[in-house]
Amino acid sequence: MNWNRKIGVLAGACAMLLAACLPAAAQVTPSAAPAVQMSPSPVGDTSALAKEAQGWLMELIKINTSNPPGNEQAAAKYVAGILQKEGIAAEILEVTPGRSAVVARLRSAAMADPAKALLLVAHMDVVPVEKSRWTVDPFAAVIKDGYLYGRGAIDDKGMLAANLAAFIGLKRANLHLNRDVIFLATDDEETSGDSSVKVLIAKYWDKFAAGFALNEGGNVFVKNGKVQYIGVQASEKVATNVTVIARGPSGHASQPTKENAVVHLAAAVAKIGTYTAPVHFTTIVRRYFDGLAALQDDEIGKWMRSMDTADRGEHAQRVIADASPLWNSMMRDTIAPTVLTAGVANNVIPGEARANLNIRLLPGDTIDVLLSELNKLVNDPQVRMEVQPNAGLAAPPSSLENDFYAIIAKDVTMEFGGAPALPFQSTWLTDSAQLRLHNVQAYGLVPFPLADEDLKRMHGDDERIPLASFDKGVAVLARIVAEFAVTR
Ligand SMILES: [Zn+2]
């Protein structure tokens, strides 16, 4: 039996085991798409590595890195320790006191070209929990019914542990690399604050400069227990916060007037809530819907294909936008009022009332155009709008034509039983925008097949990852990284 065939047989046995031990909700069976020949991964069978990585993930969950305050330094030390045990020099980069990143490198040559390097990125911080709403301790890494529960199990400690596994797997395989592979664990992703990747790039860019990156941002979408498609994030929307400020005379609540700031603010927010921004398809979103139409039932598929037509386009866009908040947000700027502030006492009319609008612009759209529409709509001299500092910057999309994207697309299709890879423009933010602004071809792929029910738990209660999905994700990542770094 030659080495390649042995790997193939092993992979087949693992696939059967995988199906048998997956919880029903997370069963990942190949879709009805054409059979795809599974070739052996350059790093071989990763099932033992994935089990090891499950242990790393559990330890990472137990290190509470809720942001704020983050405290990523403890996680950074743990990650650096794992790398050092493998004989890989890991450097802890202090971003601000108590908040650190970790960087490590597998070298291809003494003087490798940074433009060819591949960067594996994941963030160490997590969003806070509402502990009383969880059924388990969010920082105890509880395993139940085939799932690992804990804050960060998916976002993004799952990916962090899988990146570590892919990186360490490559080191252990001792293959000749044709490009440097860099591991980077970032901090302060969730609030994009003073210690974020922007600051990290400003301080330490030369330590992890790369031409390509793999990060979170895209997902393996599962429908009815099958992988439906793999969304590979190549672009993202841009977040801006705008404060709506209503002013009026303050006074005694027993003698109200028509100028009450609270009433004017409420009316303005209600009008803004009815606003629908015009549709604008970016190249990536157009390609996404083109590919997705073929996977939908006839009715939705038909409307998806009609969105660009002159006669039925507008109606089609409405049908598709109404069918999914994700699809709606992929094709237009969106506005979500999120915070209202007014009043000091029940019997005092306040002189000022404020609302925060969280705005997600399509890359290429500007806040000024949107605000002039909103001002026209609100049309109230007592109300004005102020753009908040630290607005996101639009980054150019990553190319869909290079070798790296081709490998990702080919590998995920092979690993997920023929399901197609579709380019994806996320409505959410990732560190990749900052990387793209530094000429990095960054792609987002959380490689774990996840049902909608589990995806919704990210940033919510009882976040969990099916362990079989985690193991599969390790295999997928290890294959992509090794193929790009070894064979190209
Ligand atoms: Zn994340």
Coordinates of C-alpha atoms and ligand atoms in Angstrom, one line a residue:
M1 CA 0.0 0.0 0.0
N2 CA 1.6 3.3 -1.0
W3 CA 1.6 6.3 1.4
N4 CA -1.0 8.2 -0.6
R5 CA -3.5 5.4 -0.7
K6 CA -3.1 4.7 3.0
I7 CA -4.0 8.3 3.7
G8 CA -7.0 7.9 1.5
V9 CA -8.3 4.9 3.3
L10 CA -7.7 6.6 6.7
A11 CA -9.6 9.6 5.5
G12 CA -12.5 7.4 4.4
A13 CA -12.6 5.7 7.8
C14 CA -12.5 9.1 9.5
A15 CA -15.3 10.4 7.4
M16 CA -17.5 7.4 8.4
L17 CA -16.6 7.9 12.1
L18 CA -17.3 11.6 11.8
A19 CA -20.8 11.0 10.5
A20 CA -21.5 8.5 13.2
C21 CA -20.4 10.7 16.1
L22 CA -21.9 14.1 14.9
P23 CA -24.9 15.4 16.9
A24 CA -28.0 15.2 14.7
A25 CA -28.2 19.0 14.4
A26 CA -24.6 19.2 13.1
Q27 CA -24.6 16.2 10.7
V28 CA -22.5 17.1 7.8
T29 CA -23.3 14.9 4.9
P30 CA -22.2 15.7 1.4
S31 CA -24.7 17.7 -0.7
A32 CA -26.3 16.3 -3.8
A33 CA -23.6 18.1 -5.8
P34 CA -21.4 16.0 -8.1
A35 CA -18.9 13.7 -6.3
V36 CA -15.5 15.3 -5.9
Q37 CA -12.4 13.1 -5.8
M38 CA -10.7 13.5 -2.3
S39 CA -7.0 13.8 -2.6
P40 CA -4.7 13.3 0.4
S41 CA -3.7 16.4 2.4
P42 CA -0.1 17.3 2.2
V43 CA 0.0 17.2 6.0
G44 CA -1.6 13.7 6.1
D45 CA -4.3 12.7 8.5
T46 CA -5.1 15.5 11.0
S47 CA -7.5 13.6 13.3
A48 CA -5.0 13.2 16.2
L49 CA -3.9 16.8 15.7
A50 CA -7.5 18.0 15.9
K51 CA -8.0 16.1 19.2
E52 CA -4.9 17.9 20.6
A53 CA -6.3 21.2 19.3
Q54 CA -9.6 20.6 21.1
G55 CA -7.5 20.6 24.3
W56 CA -6.0 24.0 23.4
L57 CA -9.4 25.4 22.6
M58 CA -10.7 24.3 26.0
E59 CA -7.8 25.9 27.8
L60 CA -8.3 29.1 25.7
I61 CA -12.0 29.2 26.6
K62 CA -11.0 29.0 30.3
I63 CA -8.9 32.1 30.0
N64 CA -11.5 34.9 30.2
T65 CA -10.7 37.5 27.6
S66 CA -14.0 39.3 27.6
N67 CA -13.5 42.6 25.9
P68 CA -13.7 45.1 27.6
P69 CA -11.3 44.8 29.2
G70 CA -9.8 42.0 27.1
N71 CA -6.8 41.0 29.2
E72 CA -5.4 39.1 26.2
Q73 CA -2.0 38.8 27.7
A74 CA -2.8 35.6 29.6
A75 CA -4.1 34.0 26.4
A76 CA -1.0 35.3 24.5
K77 CA 1.3 33.6 27.0
Y78 CA -0.6 30.3 26.7
V79 CA -0.5 30.4 22.9
A80 CA 3.2 31.3 22.9
G81 CA 3.9 28.4 25.3
I82 CA 2.3 25.9 22.9
L83 CA 4.4 27.2 20.0
Q84 CA 7.6 27.1 22.0
K85 CA 7.0 23.5 23.0
E86 CA 7.0 22.7 19.2
G87 CA 10.4 24.5 18.9
I88 CA 8.8 27.5 17.2
A89 CA 10.0 30.9 18.4
A90 CA 6.9 32.9 19.4
E91 CA 7.1 36.6 20.2
I92 CA 4.6 38.4 22.4
L93 CA 3.9 41.9 21.1
E94 CA 2.7 44.3 23.7
V95 CA 0.1 46.6 22.1
T96 CA -1.0 48.5 25.2
P97 CA -0.3 47.5 28.8
G98 CA -2.0 44.1 29.6
R99 CA -3.0 43.6 26.0
S100 CA -0.8 41.7 23.6
A101 CA -0.6 39.8 20.3
V102 CA 1.4 36.8 19.5
V103 CA 3.4 36.2 16.3
A104 CA 5.4 33.3 15.1
R105 CA 6.9 32.3 11.7
L106 CA 7.8 29.2 9.7
R107 CA 10.5 30.3 7.4
S108 CA 10.9 29.2 3.8
A109 CA 14.2 30.9 3.2
A110 CA 16.7 33.1 5.0
M111 CA 15.4 36.1 3.0
A112 CA 11.9 35.3 2.0
D113 CA 9.7 37.7 0.0
P114 CA 7.1 39.2 2.4
A115 CA 4.7 39.7 -0.5
K116 CA 4.5 35.9 -0.9
A117 CA 4.0 35.2 2.8
L118 CA 0.8 33.7 4.2
L119 CA -0.6 35.1 7.4
L120 CA -3.0 33.1 9.6
V121 CA -5.0 35.4 11.8
A122 CA -7.4 34.9 14.7
H123 CA -8.3 37.1 17.6
M124 CA -8.0 36.2 21.2
D125 CA -10.6 38.5 22.8
V126 CA -14.3 37.6 23.1
V127 CA -17.5 39.5 23.6
P128 CA -18.8 39.6 27.2
V129 CA -21.5 37.2 28.4
E130 CA -24.8 37.6 30.2
K131 CA -23.9 34.7 32.5
S132 CA -27.4 34.2 34.0
R133 CA -28.7 33.4 30.5
W134 CA -26.3 30.6 29.9
T135 CA -27.2 27.0 30.9
V136 CA -23.4 26.2 31.5
D137 CA -20.5 28.2 32.9
P138 CA -19.3 30.2 29.8
F139 CA -15.7 29.9 30.9
A140 CA -15.6 26.2 32.0
A141 CA -15.3 24.6 28.5
V142 CA -18.1 22.1 29.1
I143 CA -18.5 19.2 26.7
K144 CA -22.1 18.0 26.3
D145 CA -23.7 15.9 23.6
G146 CA -20.9 16.3 21.2
Y147 CA -20.6 20.0 21.6
L148 CA -18.0 22.1 23.3
Y149 CA -19.7 25.0 25.1
G150 CA -18.0 28.3 26.0
R151 CA -17.6 31.9 25.0
G152 CA -15.3 32.0 22.0
A153 CA -15.9 28.4 21.1
I154 CA -16.5 29.6 17.6
D155 CA -15.7 33.3 17.6
D156 CA -12.8 33.3 17.5
K157 CA -10.9 30.8 19.8
G158 CA -12.2 28.0 17.7
M159 CA -10.4 29.5 14.7
L160 CA -7.4 30.4 16.8
A161 CA -7.0 26.8 17.9
A162 CA -7.5 25.5 14.3
N163 CA -4.9 28.0 13.0
L164 CA -2.5 26.8 15.7
A165 CA -3.1 23.2 14.6
A166 CA -2.6 24.0 10.9
F167 CA 0.6 25.9 11.7
I168 CA 2.0 23.2 14.0
G169 CA 0.9 20.5 11.6
L170 CA 2.9 22.1 8.9
K171 CA 6.0 22.4 11.2
R172 CA 5.7 18.7 12.2
A173 CA 5.3 17.5 8.6
N174 CA 8.7 19.1 8.0
L175 CA 7.8 20.0 4.3
H176 CA 9.8 22.4 2.2
L177 CA 7.9 25.7 2.2
N178 CA 7.9 28.0 -0.8
R179 CA 6.7 30.9 1.2
D180 CA 6.8 32.0 4.9
V181 CA 3.8 31.1 6.9
I182 CA 3.1 33.5 9.8
F183 CA 0.8 32.8 12.8
L184 CA -0.8 35.9 14.4
A185 CA -3.1 36.0 17.3
T186 CA -4.6 39.5 17.7
D187 CA -6.3 41.4 20.5
D188 CA -9.1 43.9 20.8
E189 CA -10.9 42.8 17.6
E190 CA -14.4 43.0 19.2
T191 CA -14.3 46.7 20.0
S192 CA -11.7 47.8 17.5
G193 CA -10.4 50.1 20.2
D194 CA -7.0 51.5 21.2
S195 CA -5.3 48.1 21.0
S196 CA -6.8 46.8 17.8
V197 CA -5.1 45.4 14.7
K198 CA -4.8 49.0 13.4
V199 CA -2.4 49.8 16.3
L200 CA -0.7 46.5 15.9
I201 CA 0.0 47.2 12.3
A202 CA 1.3 50.7 13.1
K203 CA 3.7 49.3 15.7
Y204 CA 4.8 46.0 14.4
W205 CA 4.0 45.6 10.7
D206 CA 7.4 44.3 9.8
K207 CA 6.9 41.3 12.1
F208 CA 4.0 40.0 10.1
A209 CA 3.9 41.7 6.8
A210 CA 2.4 39.3 4.2
G211 CA 0.8 39.3 0.8
F212 CA -2.0 36.8 1.7
A213 CA -4.1 36.1 4.8
L214 CA -6.6 33.7 6.1
N215 CA -8.9 35.0 8.9
E216 CA -12.5 34.7 10.2
G217 CA -15.3 36.4 8.3
G218 CA -16.7 33.7 6.0
N219 CA -18.7 30.6 7.0
V220 CA -19.5 27.0 6.0
F221 CA -23.3 27.3 5.7
V222 CA -25.2 24.2 6.6
K223 CA -28.9 23.7 5.6
N224 CA -31.0 20.7 6.6
G225 CA -27.9 18.9 7.9
K226 CA -25.9 19.4 4.7
V227 CA -23.2 21.9 3.7
Q228 CA -25.0 24.1 1.3
Y229 CA -22.2 26.4 0.3
I230 CA -19.0 27.9 1.7
G231 CA -18.9 31.7 1.9
V232 CA -15.3 32.9 1.4
Q233 CA -15.2 36.5 2.7
A234 CA -13.3 38.7 0.3
S235 CA -14.8 42.1 1.3
E236 CA -16.7 43.6 4.2
K237 CA -19.1 46.5 4.9
V238 CA -17.9 49.6 6.7
A239 CA -19.3 50.6 10.1
T240 CA -20.0 54.2 11.1
N241 CA -21.9 55.5 14.1
V242 CA -24.0 58.7 13.8
T243 CA -25.6 60.5 16.7
V244 CA -29.0 62.0 16.2
I245 CA -29.4 65.0 18.5
A246 CA -32.7 66.7 19.2
R247 CA -32.8 69.9 21.2
G248 CA -35.6 71.8 22.8
P249 CA -36.5 73.9 25.8
S250 CA -36.2 72.0 29.1
G251 CA -38.8 72.5 31.7
H252 CA -41.5 71.3 34.1
A253 CA -43.1 68.1 32.9
S254 CA -46.5 69.4 34.1
Q255 CA -46.5 71.9 31.2
P256 CA -45.3 70.2 28.1
T257 CA -44.8 72.1 24.8
K258 CA -44.6 70.9 21.2
E259 CA -40.8 71.5 21.2
N260 CA -40.1 68.6 23.6
A261 CA -36.7 67.1 22.5
V262 CA -37.8 63.6 23.3
V263 CA -40.8 63.8 21.0
H264 CA -38.7 65.3 18.2
L265 CA -36.0 62.6 18.6
A266 CA -38.6 59.8 18.6
A267 CA -40.2 61.2 15.4
A268 CA -36.8 61.4 13.7
V269 CA -35.9 57.9 14.7
A270 CA -39.3 56.6 13.5
K271 CA -38.8 58.3 10.1
I272 CA -35.2 57.0 9.8
G273 CA -36.6 53.5 10.6
T274 CA -38.7 53.6 7.4
Y275 CA -35.8 54.6 5.2
T276 CA -34.5 52.0 2.7
A277 CA -31.2 52.8 1.0
P278 CA -30.9 52.1 -2.7
V279 CA -29.6 48.8 -3.9
H280 CA -26.0 48.7 -5.2
F281 CA -24.4 45.4 -6.2
T282 CA -20.6 45.1 -5.7
T283 CA -18.8 42.7 -7.9
I284 CA -18.5 40.2 -5.1
V285 CA -22.2 40.4 -4.1
R286 CA -23.2 39.9 -7.7
R287 CA -21.0 36.8 -8.0
Y288 CA -22.4 35.6 -4.6
F289 CA -26.0 35.8 -5.8
D290 CA -25.2 34.3 -9.2
G291 CA -23.8 31.2 -7.4
L292 CA -26.4 31.1 -4.7
A293 CA -29.4 31.2 -7.1
A294 CA -28.5 27.7 -8.3
L295 CA -28.8 26.4 -4.7
Q296 CA -32.2 27.9 -3.9
D297 CA -35.6 26.6 -4.5
D298 CA -37.1 27.6 -7.9
E299 CA -39.0 30.6 -6.7
I300 CA -36.2 32.3 -4.7
G301 CA -33.7 31.2 -7.4
K302 CA -35.8 32.9 -10.1
W303 CA -36.0 36.2 -8.2
M304 CA -32.3 36.1 -7.4
R305 CA -31.5 35.8 -11.1
S306 CA -33.9 38.7 -11.9
M307 CA -32.5 41.3 -9.5
D308 CA -30.5 43.0 -12.3
T309 CA -33.2 43.1 -14.9
A310 CA -34.8 46.3 -16.0
D311 CA -38.4 45.2 -15.8
R312 CA -38.6 42.9 -12.8
G313 CA -35.4 44.0 -11.0
E314 CA -37.0 46.2 -8.3
H315 CA -39.6 43.7 -7.4
A316 CA -37.0 40.9 -7.3
Q317 CA -34.7 43.0 -5.0
R318 CA -37.6 43.4 -2.6
V319 CA -38.5 39.7 -2.6
I320 CA -34.8 38.8 -1.8
A321 CA -34.3 41.5 0.7
D322 CA -37.5 40.5 2.6
A323 CA -36.4 36.8 2.5
S324 CA -33.2 37.4 4.6
P325 CA -31.8 40.2 6.6
L326 CA -28.3 39.1 5.5
W327 CA -29.2 39.3 1.9
N328 CA -30.8 42.7 2.4
S329 CA -27.7 44.0 4.2
M330 CA -25.4 42.7 1.4
M331 CA -27.1 44.8 -1.2
R332 CA -27.5 48.2 0.5
D333 CA -26.4 50.5 3.2
T334 CA -28.3 49.7 6.5
I335 CA -29.1 51.8 9.5
A336 CA -29.9 50.3 12.9
P337 CA -30.9 52.7 15.8
T338 CA -29.2 51.1 18.8
V339 CA -29.0 53.4 21.8
L340 CA -31.4 56.1 23.1
T341 CA -30.4 58.6 25.7
A342 CA -32.6 61.3 27.3
G343 CA -33.9 62.6 30.5
V344 CA -32.7 63.1 34.1
A345 CA -35.9 62.7 36.1
N346 CA -39.5 61.6 35.5
N347 CA -40.8 65.1 36.0
V348 CA -38.3 67.0 34.0
I349 CA -38.5 67.6 30.2
P350 CA -34.9 67.3 29.1
G351 CA -33.3 69.9 26.8
E352 CA -31.6 67.3 24.7
A353 CA -32.3 63.7 23.5
R354 CA -29.9 61.5 21.6
A355 CA -30.0 58.3 19.5
N356 CA -27.1 56.3 18.1
L357 CA -27.4 55.0 14.6
N358 CA -25.2 52.1 13.7
I359 CA -24.7 52.4 10.0
R360 CA -23.1 49.7 7.7
L361 CA -22.1 51.2 4.4
L362 CA -21.3 49.2 1.3
P363 CA -17.7 49.6 0.4
G364 CA -17.7 52.6 -2.0
D365 CA -20.7 54.4 -0.5
T366 CA -20.1 57.5 1.5
I367 CA -21.7 58.6 4.8
D368 CA -22.3 62.1 3.4
V369 CA -24.7 61.0 0.7
L370 CA -26.7 58.8 3.1
L371 CA -26.9 61.6 5.7
S372 CA -28.2 64.1 3.2
E373 CA -31.0 61.7 2.5
L374 CA -31.7 61.2 6.2
N375 CA -31.7 64.9 6.8
K376 CA -34.2 65.5 4.0
L377 CA -36.4 62.8 5.4
V378 CA -36.3 64.0 9.0
N379 CA -36.6 67.6 8.0
D380 CA -36.7 69.1 11.5
P381 CA -34.7 72.2 12.5
Q382 CA -34.6 70.9 16.1
V383 CA -32.7 67.7 15.0
R384 CA -29.2 67.4 13.7
M385 CA -26.9 64.5 13.0
E386 CA -23.2 64.1 13.9
V387 CA -20.8 61.5 12.5
Q388 CA -18.8 59.9 15.4
P389 CA -15.0 59.5 15.2
N390 CA -13.3 56.2 14.5
A391 CA -15.5 55.4 11.5
G392 CA -14.3 52.4 9.5
L393 CA -12.4 52.8 6.3
A394 CA -13.5 51.0 3.1
A395 CA -10.8 48.6 1.9
P396 CA -10.5 47.3 -1.6
P397 CA -11.9 43.8 -2.0
S398 CA -9.5 40.8 -2.2
S399 CA -9.0 39.4 -5.7
L400 CA -11.1 36.3 -6.8
E401 CA -8.5 35.5 -9.5
N402 CA -5.3 34.6 -7.6
D403 CA -3.9 31.2 -6.7
F404 CA -4.8 31.4 -3.1
Y405 CA -8.5 32.0 -3.7
A406 CA -8.4 29.2 -6.2
I407 CA -6.9 26.8 -3.7
I408 CA -9.4 27.8 -1.0
A409 CA -12.3 27.3 -3.4
K410 CA -11.0 24.0 -4.6
D411 CA -10.2 22.6 -1.2
V412 CA -13.4 23.5 0.5
T413 CA -15.5 22.0 -2.3
M414 CA -13.5 18.8 -2.1
E415 CA -13.7 18.7 1.7
F416 CA -17.4 19.4 1.8
G417 CA -18.7 16.9 -0.7
G418 CA -18.9 19.2 -3.7
A419 CA -20.6 22.2 -2.1
P420 CA -19.6 25.3 -4.0
A421 CA -17.4 28.1 -2.6
L422 CA -19.0 31.5 -3.1
P423 CA -17.3 34.9 -2.7
F424 CA -18.8 36.6 0.3
Q425 CA -19.1 40.2 1.4
S426 CA -19.7 40.1 5.1
T427 CA -22.0 42.6 6.7
W428 CA -19.9 42.3 9.9
L429 CA -16.4 43.6 10.5
T430 CA -13.1 41.7 10.8
D431 CA -9.4 42.6 11.1
S432 CA -9.2 41.8 7.4
A433 CA -10.2 45.3 6.3
Q434 CA -7.1 46.8 7.9
L435 CA -5.0 44.1 6.3
R436 CA -6.6 44.8 2.9
L437 CA -5.7 48.4 3.3
H438 CA -2.1 47.2 3.5
N439 CA -2.2 45.3 0.2
V440 CA -2.9 41.9 1.8
Q441 CA -5.2 39.6 -0.2
A442 CA -7.2 38.5 2.9
Y443 CA -9.9 35.9 2.9
G444 CA -12.3 35.0 5.6
L445 CA -13.2 31.5 6.4
V446 CA -14.3 30.0 9.7
P447 CA -13.8 26.5 8.5
F448 CA -16.4 24.8 10.8
P449 CA -19.6 23.5 9.3
L450 CA -22.3 25.3 11.4
A451 CA -26.0 25.1 11.4
D452 CA -27.9 28.5 11.6
E453 CA -28.9 27.6 15.1
D454 CA -25.2 27.5 16.2
L455 CA -24.1 30.5 14.1
K456 CA -26.7 32.6 16.0
R457 CA -25.1 31.7 19.3
M458 CA -21.9 33.7 18.4
H459 CA -22.1 36.9 20.5
G460 CA -25.2 35.3 22.1
D461 CA -25.9 32.7 24.9
D462 CA -24.6 29.2 25.1
E463 CA -22.1 29.6 22.3
R464 CA -20.9 26.1 21.3
I465 CA -19.1 24.3 18.6
P466 CA -19.9 20.7 17.5
L467 CA -16.6 18.9 18.1
A468 CA -16.9 17.0 14.8
S469 CA -17.2 20.3 13.0
F470 CA -14.1 21.6 14.8
D471 CA -12.1 18.5 13.8
K472 CA -13.3 18.9 10.2
G473 CA -12.3 22.6 10.3
V474 CA -8.8 21.6 11.4
A475 CA -8.5 19.2 8.4
V476 CA -9.8 21.9 6.0
L477 CA -7.4 24.6 7.3
A478 CA -4.4 22.4 7.4
R479 CA -5.0 21.3 3.8
I480 CA -5.5 24.9 2.5
V481 CA -2.4 26.2 4.3
A482 CA -0.1 23.3 3.3
E483 CA -1.2 23.3 -0.4
F484 CA -0.6 27.0 -0.7
A485 CA 2.7 27.0 1.2
V486 CA 4.1 23.8 -0.1
T487 CA 3.0 23.2 -3.6
R488 CA 2.7 26.7 -5.0
Ligands
ZN1 ZN -14.6 37.3 15.6

